[in-house]
CSV table of C-alpha atoms and ligand atoms in Angstrom, one decimal:
chain,number,residue,atom,x,y,z
A,6,UNK,CA,107.8,138.2,119.4
A,7,UNK,CA,105.9,139.1,116.2
A,8,UNK,CA,103.2,136.3,116.1
A,9,UNK,CA,103.4,136.2,112.3
A,10,UNK,CA,107.2,135.7,112.5
A,11,UNK,CA,106.7,133.0,115.0
A,12,UNK,CA,104.0,131.4,112.8
A,13,UNK,CA,106.3,131.6,109.7
A,14,UNK,CA,109.2,130.1,111.7
A,15,UNK,CA,106.9,127.3,112.9
A,16,UNK,CA,105.6,126.7,109.4
A,17,UNK,CA,109.2,126.6,108.0
A,18,UNK,CA,110.3,124.2,110.7
A,19,UNK,CA,107.3,122.0,110.0
A,20,UNK,CA,107.9,122.0,106.3
A,21,UNK,CA,111.6,121.1,106.9
A,22,UNK,CA,110.4,118.3,109.2
A,23,UNK,CA,108.1,116.7,106.6
A,24,UNK,CA,110.6,117.3,103.8
A,25,UNK,CA,113.1,115.2,105.9
A,26,UNK,CA,110.5,112.3,105.6
A,27,UNK,CA,109.6,112.4,109.4
A,28,UNK,CA,106.2,111.3,110.5
A,29,UNK,CA,104.0,113.9,112.2
A,30,UNK,CA,102.4,112.5,115.4
A,31,UNK,CA,99.2,113.7,117.2
A,32,UNK,CA,101.2,115.5,119.9
A,33,UNK,CA,103.4,117.5,117.4
A,34,UNK,CA,102.7,121.1,116.4
A,35,UNK,CA,101.1,121.2,113.0
A,36,UNK,CA,99.6,124.0,110.8
A,37,UNK,CA,95.8,124.4,111.3
A,38,UNK,CA,95.5,123.8,107.5
A,39,UNK,CA,97.3,120.5,107.8
A,40,UNK,CA,95.1,119.3,110.7
A,41,UNK,CA,91.9,120.5,108.9
A,42,UNK,CA,92.6,118.8,105.6
A,43,UNK,CA,93.6,115.6,107.3
A,44,UNK,CA,90.4,115.5,109.4
A,45,UNK,CA,88.5,116.0,106.2
A,46,UNK,CA,90.3,113.4,104.2
A,47,UNK,CA,90.7,110.7,106.9
A,48,UNK,CA,87.0,111.1,108.0
A,49,UNK,CA,85.9,110.9,104.3
A,50,UNK,CA,88.0,107.8,103.9
A,51,UNK,CA,86.5,106.2,107.1
A,52,UNK,CA,82.9,107.0,105.9
A,53,UNK,CA,83.7,105.5,102.5
A,54,UNK,CA,84.7,102.2,104.1
A,55,UNK,CA,81.5,102.0,106.1
A,56,UNK,CA,79.1,103.2,103.4
A,57,UNK,CA,81.0,100.9,101.0
A,58,UNK,CA,79.7,97.9,102.9
A,59,UNK,CA,76.2,98.6,101.7
A,60,UNK,CA,76.4,97.9,97.9
A,61,UNK,CA,78.2,94.6,98.6
A,62,UNK,CA,76.1,93.7,101.6
A,63,UNK,CA,73.1,93.8,99.3
A,64,UNK,CA,74.4,90.5,97.7
A,65,UNK,CA,75.5,88.5,100.8
A,66,UNK,CA,72.1,86.6,101.0
A,67,UNK,CA,72.1,86.1,97.2
A,68,UNK,CA,75.7,84.9,96.6
A,69,UNK,CA,75.7,82.0,94.1
A,70,UNK,CA,77.5,79.5,96.4
A,71,UNK,CA,78.4,79.1,100.1
A,72,UNK,CA,82.1,79.7,99.1
A,73,UNK,CA,81.2,83.0,97.4
A,74,UNK,CA,79.0,84.0,100.4
A,75,UNK,CA,81.8,83.3,102.9
A,76,UNK,CA,84.3,85.3,100.8
A,77,UNK,CA,81.9,88.3,100.5
A,78,UNK,CA,81.1,88.1,104.2
A,79,UNK,CA,84.8,88.3,105.0
A,80,UNK,CA,85.4,91.2,102.7
A,81,UNK,CA,82.5,93.3,104.0
A,82,UNK,CA,83.7,92.6,107.6
A,83,UNK,CA,87.1,93.8,106.6
A,84,UNK,CA,85.7,97.0,105.3
A,85,UNK,CA,84.0,97.6,108.7
A,86,UNK,CA,87.4,97.1,110.4
A,87,UNK,CA,89.1,99.5,107.9
A,88,UNK,CA,86.4,102.1,108.9
A,89,UNK,CA,87.3,101.6,112.6
A,90,UNK,CA,91.0,102.0,112.0
A,91,UNK,CA,90.4,105.2,110.1
A,92,UNK,CA,87.9,106.7,112.6
A,93,UNK,CA,90.5,106.0,115.3
A,94,UNK,CA,93.2,107.7,113.2
A,95,UNK,CA,91.1,110.8,112.7
A,96,UNK,CA,90.1,110.9,116.4
A,97,UNK,CA,93.8,111.5,117.2
A,98,UNK,CA,93.4,114.9,115.7
A,99,UNK,CA,90.9,116.1,118.3
A,100,UNK,CA,87.5,115.3,116.8
A,101,UNK,CA,85.0,112.8,118.3
A,102,UNK,CA,83.4,109.8,116.7
A,103,UNK,CA,79.9,111.3,117.4
A,104,UNK,CA,80.9,114.5,115.6
A,105,UNK,CA,82.1,112.6,112.6
A,106,UNK,CA,79.0,110.4,112.3
A,107,UNK,CA,76.8,113.4,112.7
A,108,UNK,CA,78.6,115.2,109.8
A,109,UNK,CA,78.1,112.1,107.7
A,110,UNK,CA,74.4,111.8,108.5
A,111,UNK,CA,73.7,115.5,107.9
A,112,UNK,CA,75.5,115.4,104.6
A,113,UNK,CA,78.2,117.8,105.8
A,114,UNK,CA,80.9,115.2,105.3
A,115,UNK,CA,81.5,113.3,102.0
A,116,UNK,CA,82.2,109.7,101.3
A,117,UNK,CA,83.6,108.3,98.1
A,118,UNK,CA,81.4,108.9,95.0
A,119,UNK,CA,81.8,105.3,93.9
A,120,UNK,CA,79.4,104.0,96.6
A,121,UNK,CA,76.4,105.8,95.2
A,122,UNK,CA,75.9,103.4,92.3
A,123,UNK,CA,73.6,100.4,92.5
A,124,UNK,CA,74.7,96.7,92.5
A,125,UNK,CA,72.3,95.3,89.9
A,126,UNK,CA,73.7,91.8,89.4
A,127,UNK,CA,76.2,89.4,91.0
A,128,UNK,CA,78.7,90.6,88.3
A,129,UNK,CA,78.7,94.0,90.1
A,130,UNK,CA,80.3,92.3,93.1
A,131,UNK,CA,83.1,91.1,90.9
A,132,UNK,CA,83.4,94.5,89.2
A,133,UNK,CA,83.6,96.2,92.6
A,134,UNK,CA,86.3,94.0,93.9
A,135,UNK,CA,88.3,94.1,90.7
A,136,UNK,CA,87.8,97.9,89.9
A,137,UNK,CA,86.8,99.7,93.1
A,138,UNK,CA,89.2,97.8,95.4
A,139,UNK,CA,91.8,97.9,92.5
A,140,UNK,CA,91.5,101.7,92.4
A,141,UNK,CA,91.6,101.9,96.2
A,142,UNK,CA,94.8,99.9,96.3
A,143,UNK,CA,96.5,102.3,93.9
A,144,UNK,CA,95.4,105.2,96.1
A,145,UNK,CA,96.1,103.5,99.4
A,146,UNK,CA,99.5,102.1,98.6
A,147,UNK,CA,100.6,105.7,97.9
A,148,UNK,CA,98.9,106.8,101.1
A,149,UNK,CA,101.0,104.4,103.2
A,150,UNK,CA,103.8,107.0,102.9
A,151,UNK,CA,101.6,109.9,104.0
A,152,UNK,CA,103.3,112.3,106.5
A,153,UNK,CA,100.7,111.8,109.3
A,154,UNK,CA,101.8,108.8,111.4
A,155,UNK,CA,98.5,107.4,112.5
A,156,UNK,CA,97.1,107.6,108.9
A,157,UNK,CA,100.2,106.0,107.5
A,158,UNK,CA,100.1,103.1,110.0
A,159,UNK,CA,96.3,102.6,109.3
A,160,UNK,CA,97.1,102.4,105.6
A,161,UNK,CA,99.8,99.9,106.0
A,162,UNK,CA,97.5,97.6,107.9
A,163,UNK,CA,94.6,98.1,105.5
A,164,UNK,CA,96.6,97.5,102.3
A,165,UNK,CA,97.5,94.0,103.5
A,166,UNK,CA,93.7,93.1,103.2
A,167,UNK,CA,92.9,95.1,100.0
A,168,UNK,CA,94.9,92.7,97.7
A,169,UNK,CA,92.6,89.9,98.8
A,170,UNK,CA,89.6,92.1,98.0
A,171,UNK,CA,90.8,92.9,94.5
A,172,UNK,CA,91.8,89.2,93.8
A,173,UNK,CA,88.4,87.8,94.9
A,174,UNK,CA,86.6,90.3,92.7
A,175,UNK,CA,88.8,89.5,89.7
A,176,UNK,CA,88.2,85.8,90.2
A,177,UNK,CA,84.5,86.4,90.0
A,178,UNK,CA,85.0,88.3,86.7
A,179,UNK,CA,87.1,85.4,85.3
A,180,UNK,CA,84.4,82.9,86.2
A,181,UNK,CA,81.7,85.0,84.5
A,182,UNK,CA,83.8,86.2,81.5
A,183,UNK,CA,84.9,82.6,80.8
A,184,UNK,CA,81.4,81.2,81.5
A,185,UNK,CA,78.2,81.0,79.5
A,186,UNK,CA,77.4,83.8,77.0
A,187,UNK,CA,74.8,85.1,79.4
A,188,UNK,CA,77.4,85.2,82.2
A,189,UNK,CA,79.9,87.0,79.9
A,190,UNK,CA,77.1,89.5,79.0
A,191,UNK,CA,76.5,90.1,82.8
A,192,UNK,CA,80.3,90.7,83.3
A,193,UNK,CA,80.4,93.2,80.3
A,194,UNK,CA,77.3,95.0,81.6
A,195,UNK,CA,78.8,95.4,85.1
A,196,UNK,CA,82.2,96.6,83.5
A,197,UNK,CA,80.3,99.1,81.4
A,198,UNK,CA,78.7,100.6,84.5
A,199,UNK,CA,81.6,100.6,86.9
A,200,UNK,CA,84.6,101.6,84.7
A,201,UNK,CA,84.0,105.4,84.5
A,202,UNK,CA,82.9,105.8,88.2
A,203,UNK,CA,86.0,103.9,89.2
A,204,UNK,CA,88.2,106.5,87.3
A,205,UNK,CA,86.3,109.3,89.1
A,206,UNK,CA,87.3,107.8,92.5
A,207,UNK,CA,90.7,109.4,92.2
A,208,UNK,CA,89.1,112.9,92.4
A,209,UNK,CA,89.1,115.8,90.0
A,210,UNK,CA,92.1,116.5,87.7
A,211,UNK,CA,94.9,118.1,89.7
A,212,UNK,CA,94.4,121.3,87.7
A,213,UNK,CA,90.9,121.5,89.3
A,214,UNK,CA,91.8,120.1,92.7
A,215,UNK,CA,91.8,122.7,95.4
A,216,UNK,CA,93.7,120.6,97.9
A,217,UNK,CA,96.2,118.6,95.8
A,218,UNK,CA,99.1,121.1,95.5
A,219,UNK,CA,99.3,121.9,99.2
A,220,UNK,CA,98.6,118.3,100.2
A,221,UNK,CA,101.6,117.2,98.1
A,222,UNK,CA,103.8,120.0,99.6
A,223,UNK,CA,102.9,118.7,103.1
A,224,UNK,CA,103.4,115.1,101.9
A,225,UNK,CA,99.8,114.1,102.8
A,226,UNK,CA,99.5,113.0,99.2
A,227,UNK,CA,102.6,111.5,97.6
A,228,UNK,CA,101.1,111.5,94.1
A,229,UNK,CA,98.5,113.7,92.3
A,230,UNK,CA,95.0,112.5,91.4
A,231,UNK,CA,95.9,112.3,87.6
A,232,UNK,CA,99.0,110.2,88.2
A,233,UNK,CA,97.2,107.6,90.3
A,234,UNK,CA,94.3,107.5,87.9
A,235,UNK,CA,96.7,106.9,85.0
A,236,UNK,CA,98.5,104.1,87.0
A,237,UNK,CA,95.1,102.4,87.6
A,238,UNK,CA,94.2,102.6,83.9
A,239,UNK,CA,97.6,101.2,82.8
A,240,UNK,CA,97.2,98.3,85.3
A,241,UNK,CA,93.6,97.5,84.5
A,242,UNK,CA,93.4,97.5,80.7
A,243,UNK,CA,95.5,94.3,80.3
A,244,UNK,CA,93.3,92.6,82.9
A,245,UNK,CA,90.2,93.5,81.0
A,246,UNK,CA,91.8,92.2,77.8
A,247,UNK,CA,92.6,88.9,79.5
A,248,UNK,CA,88.9,88.7,80.4
A,249,UNK,CA,88.0,89.3,76.8
A,250,UNK,CA,85.8,92.3,77.8
A,251,UNK,CA,85.5,95.5,75.8
A,252,UNK,CA,86.7,98.7,77.6
A,253,UNK,CA,83.7,101.1,77.5
A,254,UNK,CA,85.9,103.9,76.1
A,255,UNK,CA,86.2,104.3,72.3
A,256,UNK,CA,89.1,106.8,72.8
A,257,UNK,CA,91.2,104.3,74.8
A,258,UNK,CA,94.5,103.5,73.1
A,259,UNK,CA,98.1,102.7,73.9
A,260,UNK,CA,100.4,105.8,73.4
A,261,UNK,CA,103.8,104.5,72.7
A,262,UNK,CA,105.4,107.9,73.1
A,263,UNK,CA,103.9,108.5,76.6
A,264,UNK,CA,104.2,104.8,77.6
A,265,UNK,CA,100.7,105.0,78.9
A,266,UNK,CA,97.1,104.5,77.7
A,267,UNK,CA,95.3,107.6,76.5
A,268,UNK,CA,91.7,107.6,77.5
A,269,UNK,CA,88.5,109.6,76.9
A,270,UNK,CA,87.1,112.5,78.8
A,271,UNK,CA,85.6,111.8,82.2
A,272,UNK,CA,82.0,113.1,82.8
A,273,UNK,CA,82.8,115.6,85.5
A,274,UNK,CA,79.2,116.8,85.5
A,275,UNK,CA,78.1,113.3,86.6
A,276,UNK,CA,80.9,113.3,89.3
A,277,UNK,CA,79.9,116.7,90.6
A,278,UNK,CA,76.2,115.7,90.7
A,279,UNK,CA,77.1,112.5,92.7
A,280,UNK,CA,79.3,114.3,95.2
A,281,UNK,CA,76.6,116.9,95.7
A,282,UNK,CA,74.2,114.1,96.8
A,283,UNK,CA,72.4,113.6,93.5
A,284,UNK,CA,73.8,110.2,92.5
A,285,UNK,CA,71.7,107.1,91.9
A,286,UNK,CA,71.9,105.8,95.5
A,287,UNK,CA,73.0,108.8,97.7
A,288,UNK,CA,69.6,109.1,99.5
A,289,UNK,CA,69.3,105.3,100.2
A,290,UNK,CA,72.9,105.0,101.4
A,291,UNK,CA,72.5,107.8,104.0
A,292,UNK,CA,69.1,106.4,105.1
A,293,UNK,CA,70.6,103.0,105.6
A,294,UNK,CA,73.5,104.5,107.6
A,295,UNK,CA,71.1,106.6,109.8
A,296,UNK,CA,68.9,103.5,110.4
A,297,UNK,CA,71.9,101.3,111.4
A,298,UNK,CA,73.1,104.0,113.8
A,299,UNK,CA,69.6,104.3,115.4
A,300,UNK,CA,69.2,100.5,115.6
A,301,UNK,CA,72.7,100.2,117.2
A,302,UNK,CA,72.0,102.9,119.9
A,303,UNK,CA,71.3,100.2,122.5
A,304,UNK,CA,74.7,98.6,122.0
A,305,UNK,CA,76.5,102.0,122.5
A,306,UNK,CA,74.3,102.7,125.6
A,307,UNK,CA,75.1,99.2,127.0
A,308,UNK,CA,78.9,99.7,126.4
A,309,UNK,CA,78.9,103.1,128.1
A,310,UNK,CA,76.8,101.8,131.1
A,311,UNK,CA,79.2,98.9,131.5
A,312,UNK,CA,82.3,101.1,131.3
A,313,UNK,CA,80.7,103.5,133.9
A,314,UNK,CA,80.0,100.5,136.2
A,315,UNK,CA,83.6,99.3,135.9
A,316,UNK,CA,84.9,102.8,136.7
A,317,UNK,CA,82.5,102.9,139.8
A,318,UNK,CA,83.7,99.5,140.9
A,319,UNK,CA,87.4,100.5,140.7
A,320,UNK,CA,86.7,103.8,142.5
A,321,UNK,CA,84.8,102.1,145.4
A,322,UNK,CA,87.4,99.3,145.3
A,323,UNK,CA,90.2,101.9,145.8
A,324,UNK,CA,88.1,103.7,148.5
A,325,UNK,CA,87.6,100.3,150.4
A,326,UNK,CA,91.3,99.4,150.1
B,6,3HC,N1,84.2,111.1,96.1
B,6,3HC,C1,83.8,112.1,96.9
B,6,3HC,N2,84.4,113.3,97.0
B,6,3HC,C2,85.5,113.5,96.3
B,6,3HC,C3,86.1,112.4,95.5
B,6,3HC,C4,85.4,111.2,95.5
B,6,3HC,N3,85.8,110.2,94.7
B,6,3HC,N4,87.3,112.9,95.0
B,6,3HC,C5,87.4,114.2,95.5
B,6,3HC,N5,86.4,114.5,96.2
B,6,3HC,C6,86.1,115.8,96.9
B,6,3HC,C7,87.2,116.2,97.9
B,6,3HC,O1,86.8,115.7,99.2
B,6,3HC,C8,87.1,117.7,97.8
B,6,3HC,O2,85.9,118.1,98.4
B,6,3HC,P1,85.9,119.1,99.7
B,6,3HC,O3,87.0,120.0,99.5
B,6,3HC,O4,84.6,119.7,99.5
B,6,3HC,O5,86.0,118.2,100.8
B,6,3HC,C9,86.9,118.0,96.4
B,6,3HC,O6,86.3,116.8,95.8
B,6,3HC,C10,88.1,118.3,95.6
B,6,3HC,O7,88.9,117.1,95.5
B,6,3HC,P2,90.5,117.2,95.8
B,6,3HC,O8,91.2,116.3,94.8
B,6,3HC,O9,91.0,118.6,95.9
B,6,3HC,O10,90.5,116.5,97.2
B,6,3HC,P3,91.6,115.6,97.9
B,6,3HC,O11,93.0,116.3,97.8
B,6,3HC,O12,91.1,115.2,99.2
B,6,3HC,O13,91.7,114.3,96.9
B,6,3HC,C11,91.1,112.0,97.2
B,6,3HC,C12,90.6,113.5,96.8
B,6,3HC,C13,92.1,111.6,96.1
B,6,3HC,C14,89.8,111.1,97.2
B,6,3HC,C15,91.7,112.1,98.6
B,6,3HC,O14,90.8,112.7,99.5
B,6,3HC,C16,92.1,110.7,99.1
B,6,3HC,O15,93.1,110.1,98.7
B,6,3HC,N6,91.3,110.2,100.1
B,6,3HC,C17,91.7,109.0,100.7
B,6,3HC,C18,91.2,107.8,100.0
B,6,3HC,C19,89.7,107.6,100.0
B,6,3HC,O16,89.0,108.4,100.5
B,6,3HC,N7,89.3,106.6,99.2
B,6,3HC,C20,87.8,106.4,99.1
B,6,3HC,C21,87.5,105.1,98.7
B,6,3HC,S1,87.7,104.0,100.1
B,6,3HC,C22,87.5,102.6,99.4
B,6,3HC,O17,87.5,102.5,98.2
B,6,3HC,C23,87.3,101.4,100.3
B,6,3HC,C24,87.8,100.1,99.6
B,6,3HC,O18,87.9,99.1,100.6
B,6,3HC,C25,86.7,99.7,98.6
């Protein structure tokens, strides 16, 4: 049988399978390109969750009240859990956790650009919950319908917790924006610094996205980057107006004809610098991750030793029986 014919037949069958809204499972045949892009995307997503704990973790000891501290602790712990779901989802594609962590630490794998910005004041914690988790929700609600089963199921689980993340952030912004003039100034300053990087989270414009078109054909992505970005802007502008904050974009205006907000040009040079490792905090984020991994080696060693002992016990138990 002509291999190319077979491959084309397999590809056509696969395309018909996803077009019929079936979920692809780990044991199913899949094009190499499908597997490759999903390993890249899910691993990047998992890394983002874990690295994303760092900017917020920076304020746990400095939260303004016990209530705020408890909420922030819960949120950061949730992110760790999201990372574990997603690492488990990507491991179903035949990669190991060690491989993934090594690729993160050596800079071979990306994580979301947004986590390379500093958290300068408590208002940043509000802006992250409101804007970063808000953007993540728009992206992840769409990803709940991704064609790869384990990823879709992880997204459904994660989305349940994201709405709490966004709401607690927005509550912080309300408290500050409706507080003293100094608190409102803090909220505006954080908004000014997090607005544009949040728009960049959705990735380059689809016209410049090397993966979007194919990922949409394979139903990995259900919406393009620009469509999700626009949805986020349309959703967030009224929230900013309720806070009485000024959107840091002089070109932002409602376009009645389009039924959407028009907004200014994104600084893609900044985005490309950040994803190439030259953002404000890239170096410190990777250093922190590498140190945490080294400091945690004894836990991994103990877990492996315990598992080995248990296996030994059950083997000798079987032999004795
Ligand atoms: N940060 C870092 N890299 C990014 C990026 C971003 N915000 N957006 C795009 N890129 C990279 C892509 O990885 C790709 O790089 P590569 O080919 O060298 O790997 C390149 O830029 C081109 O981008 P594409 O749009 O062609 O890539 P994708 O089709 O993968 O789309 C994406 C990018 C929309 C981010 C998509 O990967 C995606 O939806 N990923 C899953 C969601 C995710 O990773 N979210 C990160 C935030 S997680 C989070 O916010 C946690 C929350 O709890 C706070």
